[in-house]
Amino acid sequence: MSGPLTEGSTTVAAPAQLVLVVDFGAQYAQLIARRVRELEVYSEIIAHDVSAADIAERQPAAIILSGGPASVHVDHAPRLDPAIFDLGIPILGICYGAQLIAHQLGGVVGRNSQGEYGRTVLTRGRPGSLLGPDAPETQTVWMSHFDGITVAPDGFVGCGATPNAPIAVLENDSRRIWGVQFHPEVGHTPNGMALLRRFLHDLAGCEPTWTMGSVIETSVDAIRAQIGPGRAICGLSGGVDSAVAAALVHRAIGPRLTCVYVDTGLMRLNESDQVVETFQKHQGIELIHVRAGERFLDRLEGVVEPEDKRKTIGEVFIRVFEEASGGIEDADFLVQGTLYPDVIESGTSDAAKIKSHHNVGGLPEDLQFKLVEPLRNLFKDEVRQVGSQLGLPDEIVWRQPFPGPGLGVRIIGEVTVEKVTILQQADAIVRSEIAAAGLEREIWQAFAVLADIRTVGVMGDERTYAHPIIIRAVTSDDAMTADWARLPYDLLESMSNRIINEVDGVNRVAYDITSKPPGTIEWE
Ligand code: XMP
């Protein structure tokens, strides 16, 4: 091993055409960027204080200005460098982005008597290029605004209106600047994708060439260029991100990649066998399988406090990984499954620390490796597509998120081998019932938690005094917020019956009906 850790080495070659999504806050920019990519055009998100010179240097094929929570009239409202409007690059403003176009180019953004939130009806105005010649007379669009454009800037025309937005579509064909007050990126605007497609493909001339096939090809070339004749190692967690990163790097450098899988003994039932089977046997990847369960359990003896548990598991993990990887001679590169949302969010989040997630199951920053991060430009759904195209099985590609400390944070109180066995069995039943009900892809996570209490029950004629299992199932888009899943009663009943009948040491099952916030998804 040698060389410093290089921050954020990009291992995905830049595609020919780029769309920049200028972020004016809230959650809109990521969704827009994903929609652009669904239309097979590569997009990146950029902060709103970007200068015209920076934009000109990056030569995007188009720019989209996102919505945001501000009003153009408040002090310090985010603005766009006005010189960007003169670059001749096609621009589409959405909601706040459209208001900003009007406001900065000499139109008027007024306060309406009332805002518009939710579905509303857009009525086509004079024929325009953005809605296109085939646009219906009226269509449903989704709105979320208070301010609205009341006077178009010189040279612009309004081509559509809703009850509370007299200029809901704004156009200037010769300057190649368009705006919409509604949100084409959300599913509640049925023709939204058609509008984005028209802007990107027809008006801005973007070619639909960003496919996962092309991503694999360019990534493989970029990985080869970065690693050269070197060797790389990759820590596999069993999760989709590290799995796809490893499969991609393996395609690029073959046997010069070695994966390390640390079996903490806190994995789900049969999970370790499946990881070994998939990577070693099917993908032919060299894999070091470290069975470290005993070591983890020894160190966890007497540890009950959640943060202490995470810290302990994290420390043992790093030591075990270092020992295993130290034996791999000449490995200069460490493969990591960093995703684009991590890149966007890193450094910008000042949210209070609720749990020390990223220190657990992760690696310290002073490891002397150069980073290979082939998924740095991809969203999760794209990573899944790449994984499938690389031949990874659905069980890995569609695996639910699983915390680094594993079952350790789903066993409340001290972790023992007996409790791990109980929880593994109960958890396997929960997941298999969810799969049998066909709900796997609708549910963000479904798992079992073992409480540190015992309750009285009666089985046969015998009094029992055993542990309860709590079933936790949530729906979510990104784990930042989550809703408890409304599972059908008969599904809950079969989970409960099976757990009590099949798992020794459990005599009661409860269902957690707490959303996040106020709860977190995991119990610790
Ligand atoms: P919470 O419990 O904070 O979890 O609502 C949000 C998401 O993060 C996962 N999680 C973790 N992931 N290391 C991880 O890699 C961790 O220590 C960790 N703790 C929680 C959790 O499963 C959920 O998807």
Coordinates of C-alpha atoms and ligand atoms in Angstrom, one line a residue:
M1 CA 0.0 0.0 0.0
S2 CA 1.3 3.5 -0.7
G3 CA 0.2 7.0 -1.6
P4 CA -2.1 9.4 0.0
L5 CA -5.9 9.0 0.1
T6 CA -7.2 11.0 -2.8
E7 CA -10.4 12.8 -2.2
G8 CA -13.2 12.0 -4.5
S9 CA -11.4 10.6 -7.5
T10 CA -14.0 10.5 -10.2
T11 CA -13.9 7.2 -12.0
V12 CA -16.8 7.8 -14.4
A13 CA -15.8 9.5 -17.6
A14 CA -17.9 12.6 -18.5
P15 CA -20.6 11.8 -21.1
A16 CA -20.7 13.9 -24.2
Q17 CA -23.7 16.0 -23.2
L18 CA -24.4 17.5 -19.9
V19 CA -27.5 19.2 -18.4
L20 CA -26.9 21.3 -15.4
V21 CA -29.7 21.6 -12.8
V22 CA -29.3 24.8 -10.8
D23 CA -30.4 24.1 -7.2
F24 CA -32.5 26.8 -5.6
G25 CA -33.2 24.8 -2.5
A26 CA -35.8 22.4 -1.2
Q27 CA -35.9 18.9 -2.6
Y28 CA -36.7 19.6 -6.2
A29 CA -33.3 19.6 -7.8
Q30 CA -32.5 15.9 -7.2
L31 CA -35.8 14.9 -8.6
I32 CA -35.3 17.0 -11.8
A33 CA -31.8 15.6 -12.3
R34 CA -33.2 12.1 -12.1
R35 CA -36.0 12.8 -14.5
V36 CA -33.5 14.2 -17.0
R37 CA -31.5 11.0 -16.7
E38 CA -34.6 8.9 -17.2
L39 CA -34.8 10.7 -20.5
E40 CA -31.3 9.4 -21.2
V41 CA -29.5 12.7 -20.9
Y42 CA -26.7 13.0 -18.3
S43 CA -27.4 15.7 -15.6
E44 CA -25.6 17.2 -12.6
I45 CA -26.8 19.5 -9.9
I46 CA -25.0 22.7 -9.3
A47 CA -25.3 25.4 -6.6
H48 CA -27.2 28.6 -7.6
D49 CA -24.2 30.9 -7.0
V50 CA -22.4 29.4 -10.0
S51 CA -20.8 32.0 -12.3
A52 CA -21.5 32.4 -16.0
A53 CA -17.8 31.8 -16.6
D54 CA -18.0 28.4 -14.8
I55 CA -21.0 27.5 -16.8
A56 CA -19.4 28.5 -20.0
E57 CA -16.4 26.4 -19.2
R58 CA -18.5 23.3 -18.6
Q59 CA -20.4 23.8 -21.8
P60 CA -23.7 22.2 -20.8
A61 CA -26.2 21.4 -23.6
A62 CA -29.0 22.9 -21.4
I63 CA -29.7 24.4 -18.0
I64 CA -32.7 23.8 -15.8
L65 CA -33.4 26.2 -12.9
S66 CA -35.1 24.3 -10.1
G67 CA -38.0 25.4 -7.8
G68 CA -37.2 26.5 -4.3
P69 CA -38.9 27.8 -1.2
A70 CA -37.9 31.5 -1.5
S71 CA -39.8 34.4 -2.9
V72 CA -37.9 36.6 -5.4
H73 CA -39.0 39.6 -3.4
V74 CA -37.3 38.7 -0.1
D75 CA -33.9 40.0 0.9
H76 CA -31.1 37.6 0.0
A77 CA -33.4 35.6 -2.3
P78 CA -31.2 33.4 -4.4
R79 CA -30.4 34.8 -7.8
L80 CA -28.7 33.6 -11.0
D81 CA -25.6 35.3 -12.4
P82 CA -27.5 37.4 -15.1
A83 CA -24.7 36.8 -17.6
I84 CA -25.9 33.2 -17.7
F85 CA -29.0 34.3 -19.6
D86 CA -26.8 35.7 -22.4
L87 CA -24.7 32.5 -23.0
G88 CA -27.1 31.2 -25.6
I89 CA -27.6 27.9 -23.7
P90 CA -31.2 26.7 -23.7
I91 CA -32.7 27.4 -20.2
L92 CA -35.9 26.0 -18.6
G93 CA -37.0 27.6 -15.4
I94 CA -39.4 25.6 -13.1
C95 CA -41.6 27.3 -10.5
Y96 CA -39.1 29.6 -8.6
G97 CA -36.8 29.2 -11.6
A98 CA -39.4 30.5 -13.9
Q99 CA -40.2 33.4 -11.6
L100 CA -36.5 34.3 -11.4
I101 CA -36.4 34.4 -15.2
A102 CA -39.3 36.9 -15.2
H103 CA -37.9 38.9 -12.3
Q104 CA -34.3 39.2 -13.5
L105 CA -35.2 39.9 -17.2
G106 CA -37.6 42.8 -16.5
G107 CA -41.0 41.1 -16.1
V108 CA -43.2 41.3 -12.9
V109 CA -43.7 38.6 -10.3
G110 CA -46.7 39.4 -8.2
R111 CA -48.2 38.2 -5.0
N112 CA -51.4 36.5 -6.0
S113 CA -54.5 36.8 -3.9
Q114 CA -54.0 33.1 -3.1
G115 CA -51.4 30.5 -3.9
E116 CA -52.0 27.2 -5.7
Y117 CA -51.1 23.9 -4.1
G118 CA -51.7 20.5 -5.7
R119 CA -53.4 19.6 -8.9
T120 CA -54.8 22.3 -11.1
V121 CA -55.9 22.8 -14.7
L122 CA -53.6 24.4 -17.2
T123 CA -55.3 25.9 -20.2
R124 CA -53.2 26.3 -23.3
G125 CA -52.8 29.9 -24.5
R126 CA -51.3 31.0 -27.8
P127 CA -49.4 28.2 -29.6
G128 CA -45.9 27.8 -28.2
S129 CA -42.9 25.7 -28.7
L130 CA -42.7 24.2 -25.2
L131 CA -46.1 22.7 -24.9
G132 CA -45.9 21.8 -28.6
P133 CA -48.4 21.7 -31.4
D134 CA -50.2 18.6 -30.1
A135 CA -50.8 19.9 -26.5
P136 CA -54.4 19.4 -25.4
E137 CA -56.6 22.4 -24.8
T138 CA -56.5 21.7 -21.0
Q139 CA -54.3 19.4 -18.9
T140 CA -53.7 18.6 -15.2
V141 CA -50.5 20.0 -13.7
W142 CA -49.2 20.1 -10.2
M143 CA -48.5 23.4 -8.5
S144 CA -46.9 24.6 -5.4
H145 CA -46.5 28.4 -5.4
F146 CA -47.7 31.6 -3.8
D147 CA -46.0 34.2 -6.1
G148 CA -46.7 34.1 -9.8
I149 CA -45.6 35.8 -13.0
T150 CA -48.0 38.6 -13.9
V151 CA -46.1 40.4 -16.7
A152 CA -43.8 38.7 -19.1
P153 CA -40.4 40.3 -19.8
D154 CA -39.9 42.0 -23.2
G155 CA -39.5 39.5 -25.9
F156 CA -41.3 36.8 -23.9
V157 CA -44.8 35.5 -24.3
G158 CA -47.2 33.6 -22.1
C159 CA -48.5 30.4 -23.6
G160 CA -50.7 28.9 -20.8
A161 CA -52.5 29.8 -17.7
T162 CA -54.1 28.3 -14.6
P163 CA -56.7 29.8 -12.3
N164 CA -54.1 31.5 -10.2
A165 CA -51.2 31.8 -12.6
P166 CA -52.0 34.0 -15.5
I167 CA -48.6 33.2 -17.1
A168 CA -47.9 29.5 -16.2
V169 CA -45.9 29.0 -19.4
L170 CA -43.3 31.6 -20.4
E171 CA -41.3 31.5 -23.7
N172 CA -38.7 33.3 -25.7
D173 CA -37.8 31.1 -28.6
S174 CA -35.1 33.4 -30.0
R175 CA -33.3 33.6 -26.7
R176 CA -34.0 29.9 -26.1
I177 CA -35.4 30.6 -22.6
W178 CA -38.6 28.9 -21.3
G179 CA -40.3 28.7 -17.9
V180 CA -43.2 26.8 -16.3
Q181 CA -44.9 27.7 -13.1
F182 CA -46.0 24.1 -12.5
H183 CA -43.8 21.1 -11.7
P184 CA -43.2 18.8 -14.7
E185 CA -40.9 16.6 -12.7
V186 CA -43.5 15.2 -10.3
G187 CA -45.7 12.3 -11.1
H188 CA -48.9 14.3 -10.4
T189 CA -48.3 16.3 -13.7
P190 CA -49.2 13.5 -16.2
N191 CA -47.6 15.2 -19.2
G192 CA -44.6 16.4 -17.2
M193 CA -42.2 13.9 -18.7
A194 CA -43.4 14.8 -22.2
L195 CA -42.7 18.4 -21.5
L196 CA -39.2 17.7 -20.2
R197 CA -38.6 15.5 -23.2
R198 CA -39.6 18.2 -25.6
F199 CA -37.4 20.7 -23.9
L200 CA -34.3 18.4 -23.8
H201 CA -34.6 16.5 -27.0
D202 CA -36.4 18.9 -29.3
L203 CA -35.7 22.4 -28.1
A204 CA -32.2 21.9 -26.6
G205 CA -31.1 19.2 -29.1
C206 CA -29.9 16.7 -26.4
E207 CA -29.3 13.2 -27.7
P208 CA -30.7 10.4 -25.6
T209 CA -27.4 8.5 -25.2
W210 CA -27.1 8.2 -21.4
T211 CA -28.0 4.6 -20.9
M212 CA -26.7 2.2 -18.3
G213 CA -25.0 0.3 -21.1
S214 CA -23.0 3.4 -21.9
V215 CA -22.3 4.1 -18.3
I216 CA -20.8 0.6 -17.9
E217 CA -18.6 1.1 -21.0
T218 CA -17.3 4.6 -20.0
S219 CA -16.8 3.6 -16.3
V220 CA -14.8 0.5 -17.3
D221 CA -12.5 2.6 -19.4
A222 CA -12.2 5.3 -16.7
I223 CA -11.4 2.6 -14.0
R224 CA -8.7 1.1 -16.2
A225 CA -7.2 4.5 -16.8
Q226 CA -7.2 5.3 -13.1
I227 CA -5.9 2.0 -11.8
G228 CA -3.4 1.2 -14.6
P229 CA -1.5 -1.9 -13.8
G230 CA -2.3 -1.6 -10.1
R231 CA -4.3 -3.7 -7.7
A232 CA -7.5 -2.8 -5.8
I233 CA -9.4 -4.0 -2.9
C234 CA -13.1 -3.6 -2.0
G235 CA -15.0 -4.1 1.2
L236 CA -18.2 -5.9 0.5
S237 CA -21.0 -5.3 2.9
G238 CA -23.6 -7.4 1.1
G239 CA -25.5 -4.2 0.2
V240 CA -26.2 -3.1 -3.4
D241 CA -23.7 -0.2 -3.5
S242 CA -20.5 -2.0 -2.7
A243 CA -21.7 -5.0 -4.7
V244 CA -22.2 -3.0 -7.9
A245 CA -19.0 -1.1 -7.4
A246 CA -17.1 -4.3 -7.0
A247 CA -18.7 -5.9 -10.1
L248 CA -17.9 -2.9 -12.2
V249 CA -14.3 -2.7 -11.1
H250 CA -14.0 -6.5 -11.6
R251 CA -15.2 -6.0 -15.2
A252 CA -12.4 -3.4 -15.6
I253 CA -9.5 -5.1 -14.0
G254 CA -10.5 -8.7 -13.4
P255 CA -8.3 -10.7 -11.0
R256 CA -6.4 -7.6 -9.9
L257 CA -9.5 -6.9 -7.7
T258 CA -9.7 -8.6 -4.3
C259 CA -12.9 -8.2 -2.2
V260 CA -13.0 -8.5 1.6
Y261 CA -16.2 -9.6 3.2
V262 CA -16.2 -9.2 7.0
D263 CA -18.8 -11.5 8.5
T264 CA -19.6 -9.8 11.8
G265 CA -21.8 -12.6 13.0
L266 CA -24.5 -9.9 13.0
M267 CA -25.7 -10.5 9.5
R268 CA -29.1 -11.7 8.4
L269 CA -29.8 -15.5 8.1
N270 CA -27.8 -17.0 5.3
E271 CA -26.6 -13.6 4.1
S272 CA -22.9 -14.5 4.3
D273 CA -23.4 -17.7 2.2
Q274 CA -25.3 -15.7 -0.4
V275 CA -22.5 -13.1 -0.7
V276 CA -19.8 -15.7 -1.0
E277 CA -21.9 -17.7 -3.5
T278 CA -22.7 -14.6 -5.7
F279 CA -19.2 -13.1 -5.8
Q280 CA -16.9 -16.0 -5.6
K281 CA -18.8 -18.6 -7.6
H282 CA -20.9 -16.6 -10.0
Q283 CA -18.9 -13.5 -10.6
G284 CA -15.5 -15.2 -10.2
I285 CA -14.2 -12.4 -8.0
E286 CA -11.4 -13.2 -5.6
L287 CA -13.0 -12.9 -2.1
I288 CA -11.5 -13.0 1.3
H289 CA -14.3 -14.1 3.7
V290 CA -13.4 -13.2 7.2
R291 CA -15.5 -15.1 9.8
A292 CA -15.2 -12.7 12.7
G293 CA -18.4 -13.3 14.5
E294 CA -16.8 -14.6 17.7
R295 CA -14.5 -11.6 17.9
F296 CA -17.4 -9.2 17.6
L297 CA -19.5 -11.0 20.2
D298 CA -16.6 -11.1 22.6
R299 CA -16.1 -7.4 22.4
L300 CA -19.8 -6.8 22.7
E301 CA -20.1 -8.6 26.0
G302 CA -21.7 -6.3 28.5
V303 CA -22.2 -3.4 26.0
V304 CA -25.8 -2.2 26.1
E305 CA -25.9 1.5 25.2
P306 CA -26.6 2.0 21.5
E307 CA -23.8 4.4 20.7
D308 CA -21.3 2.2 22.6
K309 CA -22.4 -0.7 20.5
R310 CA -22.0 1.2 17.3
K311 CA -18.6 2.4 18.4
T312 CA -17.5 -1.1 19.4
I313 CA -18.7 -2.7 16.2
G314 CA -17.1 0.0 14.1
E315 CA -13.7 -0.4 15.8
V316 CA -13.6 -4.1 15.5
F317 CA -14.7 -3.9 11.9
I318 CA -11.8 -1.5 11.0
R319 CA -9.3 -3.7 12.8
V320 CA -10.5 -6.9 11.1
F321 CA -10.6 -5.2 7.7
E322 CA -7.1 -3.8 8.1
E323 CA -5.7 -7.2 9.1
A324 CA -7.4 -8.8 6.0
S325 CA -6.4 -6.2 3.5
G326 CA -2.9 -5.9 4.9
G327 CA -2.1 -9.3 3.4
I328 CA -2.9 -8.1 -0.1
E329 CA 0.4 -7.0 -1.5
D330 CA 0.6 -4.0 -3.8
A331 CA -3.0 -2.9 -3.3
D332 CA -3.0 0.9 -3.9
F333 CA -6.6 1.4 -4.6
L334 CA -9.7 1.1 -2.4
V335 CA -13.1 0.7 -4.2
Q336 CA -16.0 2.5 -2.5
G337 CA -19.7 2.6 -3.4
T338 CA -20.2 6.3 -2.8
L339 CA -23.4 7.5 -4.6
Y340 CA -24.3 10.8 -6.2
P341 CA -26.7 11.8 -3.3
D342 CA -23.8 11.3 -0.9
V343 CA -21.6 13.6 -3.0
I344 CA -24.3 16.3 -3.2
E345 CA -25.0 16.1 0.5
S346 CA -21.5 15.7 1.9
G347 CA -20.2 18.8 3.6
T348 CA -23.5 20.6 3.3
S349 CA -25.5 18.8 6.0
D350 CA -25.4 20.4 9.4
A351 CA -28.2 18.2 10.8
A352 CA -27.8 17.3 14.4
K353 CA -26.2 13.9 14.9
I354 CA -28.9 11.4 15.8
K355 CA -26.9 8.3 15.3
S356 CA -23.3 7.8 14.2
H357 CA -24.2 6.0 11.0
H358 CA -21.3 6.7 8.8
N359 CA -18.6 5.7 11.3
V360 CA -20.0 2.2 11.5
G361 CA -19.1 -0.4 8.9
G362 CA -17.1 2.4 7.2
L363 CA -13.4 2.9 7.0
P364 CA -11.3 5.6 8.6
E365 CA -10.0 8.4 6.4
D366 CA -6.3 7.9 7.0
L367 CA -6.1 4.5 5.3
Q368 CA -3.4 4.9 2.7
F369 CA -5.3 4.1 -0.4
K370 CA -6.4 6.0 -3.4
L371 CA -10.1 5.9 -3.8
V372 CA -11.9 4.4 -6.7
E373 CA -15.6 5.5 -6.7
P374 CA -17.2 4.3 -9.8
L375 CA -20.8 5.1 -8.7
R376 CA -20.1 8.7 -7.7
N377 CA -22.3 10.1 -10.4
L378 CA -25.2 7.7 -10.1
F379 CA -28.5 7.7 -8.2
K380 CA -29.6 4.5 -6.4
D381 CA -32.1 3.4 -9.1
E382 CA -29.3 3.7 -11.7
V383 CA -26.9 1.7 -9.5
R384 CA -29.6 -1.1 -9.5
Q385 CA -29.9 -1.0 -13.3
V386 CA -26.1 -1.2 -13.6
G387 CA -26.0 -4.1 -11.2
S388 CA -28.6 -6.0 -13.1
Q389 CA -26.8 -5.4 -16.4
L390 CA -23.6 -6.7 -14.8
G391 CA -25.4 -9.9 -13.9
L392 CA -25.9 -9.5 -10.2
P393 CA -29.0 -11.4 -8.9
D394 CA -32.1 -9.6 -7.8
E395 CA -31.6 -10.6 -4.2
I396 CA -28.5 -8.4 -4.2
V397 CA -29.7 -5.7 -6.5
W398 CA -33.0 -5.2 -4.7
R399 CA -31.6 -5.8 -1.2
Q400 CA -33.1 -3.6 1.5
P401 CA -30.8 -1.2 3.2
F402 CA -29.1 -2.9 6.2
P403 CA -27.2 -0.9 8.8
G404 CA -23.5 -1.4 9.2
P405 CA -23.8 -2.6 12.8
G406 CA -26.3 -5.2 11.5
L407 CA -28.5 -7.1 13.9
G408 CA -26.4 -5.5 16.7
V409 CA -28.7 -2.5 16.7
R410 CA -31.9 -4.6 16.4
I411 CA -31.1 -6.5 19.5
I412 CA -32.0 -4.1 22.3
G413 CA -29.6 -4.5 25.2
E414 CA -26.7 -6.9 25.3
V415 CA -26.0 -8.8 22.2
T416 CA -25.5 -12.6 22.7
V417 CA -25.3 -15.5 20.4
E418 CA -28.7 -16.8 21.5
K419 CA -30.4 -13.5 20.8
V420 CA -28.7 -13.3 17.4
T421 CA -30.1 -16.8 16.5
I422 CA -33.6 -15.8 17.6
L423 CA -33.6 -12.6 15.7
Q424 CA -32.1 -14.1 12.5
Q425 CA -35.0 -16.6 12.4
A426 CA -37.7 -14.1 13.2
D427 CA -36.3 -11.6 10.7
A428 CA -36.1 -14.2 7.9
I429 CA -39.8 -15.0 8.5
V430 CA -40.7 -11.3 8.3
R431 CA -38.9 -10.9 5.0
S432 CA -40.1 -14.1 3.4
E433 CA -43.7 -13.2 4.2
I434 CA -43.2 -9.7 2.7
A435 CA -41.8 -11.4 -0.4
A436 CA -44.6 -13.9 -0.6
A437 CA -47.1 -11.1 -0.4
G438 CA -45.3 -9.4 -3.4
L439 CA -44.6 -6.3 -1.3
E440 CA -40.8 -6.4 -1.4
R441 CA -40.3 -3.4 -3.7
E442 CA -43.0 -1.3 -2.2
I443 CA -41.6 -1.6 1.3
W444 CA -38.4 0.4 2.1
Q445 CA -37.4 -1.9 4.9
A446 CA -39.2 -4.7 6.8
F447 CA -37.4 -6.5 9.7
A448 CA -37.7 -7.8 13.2
V449 CA -36.4 -6.3 16.4
L450 CA -35.7 -8.2 19.6
A451 CA -36.8 -6.4 22.8
D452 CA -34.8 -6.7 26.0
I453 CA -37.8 -7.7 28.0
R454 CA -39.8 -10.9 28.6
T455 CA -43.6 -11.2 28.7
V456 CA -46.0 -13.9 29.9
G457 CA -47.9 -16.1 27.5
V458 CA -49.6 -19.4 27.3
M459 CA -48.8 -22.1 24.8
G460 CA -50.6 -25.4 25.0
D461 CA -51.4 -25.6 28.7
E462 CA -48.1 -24.1 29.8
R463 CA -47.3 -20.6 31.0
T464 CA -44.4 -19.1 29.0
Y465 CA -42.1 -16.3 29.9
A466 CA -40.2 -15.3 26.8
H467 CA -39.1 -12.4 24.5
P468 CA -41.4 -10.4 22.3
I469 CA -40.5 -9.7 18.7
I470 CA -41.4 -6.3 17.2
I471 CA -42.0 -6.2 13.5
R472 CA -40.9 -2.9 11.8
A473 CA -42.0 -2.2 8.3
V474 CA -41.7 1.3 6.7
T475 CA -42.3 3.0 3.4
S476 CA -39.9 5.7 2.4
D477 CA -38.1 7.4 -0.5
D478 CA -34.8 8.2 1.1
A479 CA -34.9 7.1 4.7
M480 CA -34.8 10.8 5.8
T481 CA -38.5 10.4 6.6
A482 CA -40.6 7.2 6.7
D483 CA -44.1 6.1 7.3
W484 CA -45.1 2.9 9.0
A485 CA -46.3 0.5 6.4
R486 CA -50.0 -0.3 6.4
L487 CA -49.5 -4.1 6.1
P488 CA -52.6 -6.2 5.6
Y489 CA -53.9 -7.8 8.8
D490 CA -53.7 -11.3 7.4
L491 CA -50.1 -10.7 6.5
L492 CA -49.3 -9.5 10.0
E493 CA -51.2 -12.5 11.4
S494 CA -49.2 -15.0 9.4
M495 CA -46.0 -13.4 10.4
S496 CA -47.0 -13.5 14.0
N497 CA -48.2 -17.2 13.9
R498 CA -45.0 -18.3 12.1
I499 CA -42.7 -16.4 14.4
I500 CA -44.3 -17.8 17.6
N501 CA -44.6 -21.3 16.2
E502 CA -41.2 -21.5 14.5
V503 CA -38.8 -19.5 16.7
D504 CA -37.9 -20.8 20.1
G505 CA -37.8 -18.2 22.8
V506 CA -40.5 -15.9 21.4
N507 CA -44.1 -15.8 22.7
R508 CA -45.4 -12.5 21.5
V509 CA -45.3 -10.3 18.4
A510 CA -46.0 -6.6 18.2
Y511 CA -46.2 -4.2 15.2
D512 CA -44.4 -0.8 15.4
I513 CA -46.8 2.0 14.2
T514 CA -44.3 4.9 14.6
S515 CA -43.3 7.0 11.6
K516 CA -40.1 8.9 11.2
P517 CA -40.0 11.5 12.6
P518 CA -40.7 11.1 15.6
G519 CA -39.2 7.6 15.5
T520 CA -36.2 6.5 13.6
I521 CA -36.4 3.5 11.3
E522 CA -34.0 1.3 13.4
W523 CA -34.7 0.9 17.1
E524 CA -31.2 1.9 18.2
Ligands
XMP1 P1 -32.6 5.6 11.1 O1 -32.7 4.4 12.1 O2 -31.6 6.6 11.5 O3 -32.0 4.9 9.8 O4 -33.9 6.1 10.7 C1 -32.1 5.5 8.5 C2 -31.5 4.5 7.5 O5 -30.1 4.2 7.7 C3 -29.9 2.9 8.0 N1 -28.9 2.8 9.1 C4 -27.6 2.6 8.9 N2 -26.9 2.4 7.8 N3 -24.9 2.3 9.1 C5 -25.5 2.2 7.9 O6 -24.8 2.0 6.9 C6 -25.5 2.5 10.3 O7 -25.0 2.5 11.3 C7 -27.0 2.7 10.2 N4 -27.9 2.9 11.1 C8 -29.1 3.0 10.4 C9 -31.2 2.3 8.4 O8 -31.3 0.9 8.2 C10 -32.2 3.1 7.6 O9 -32.2 2.6 6.2

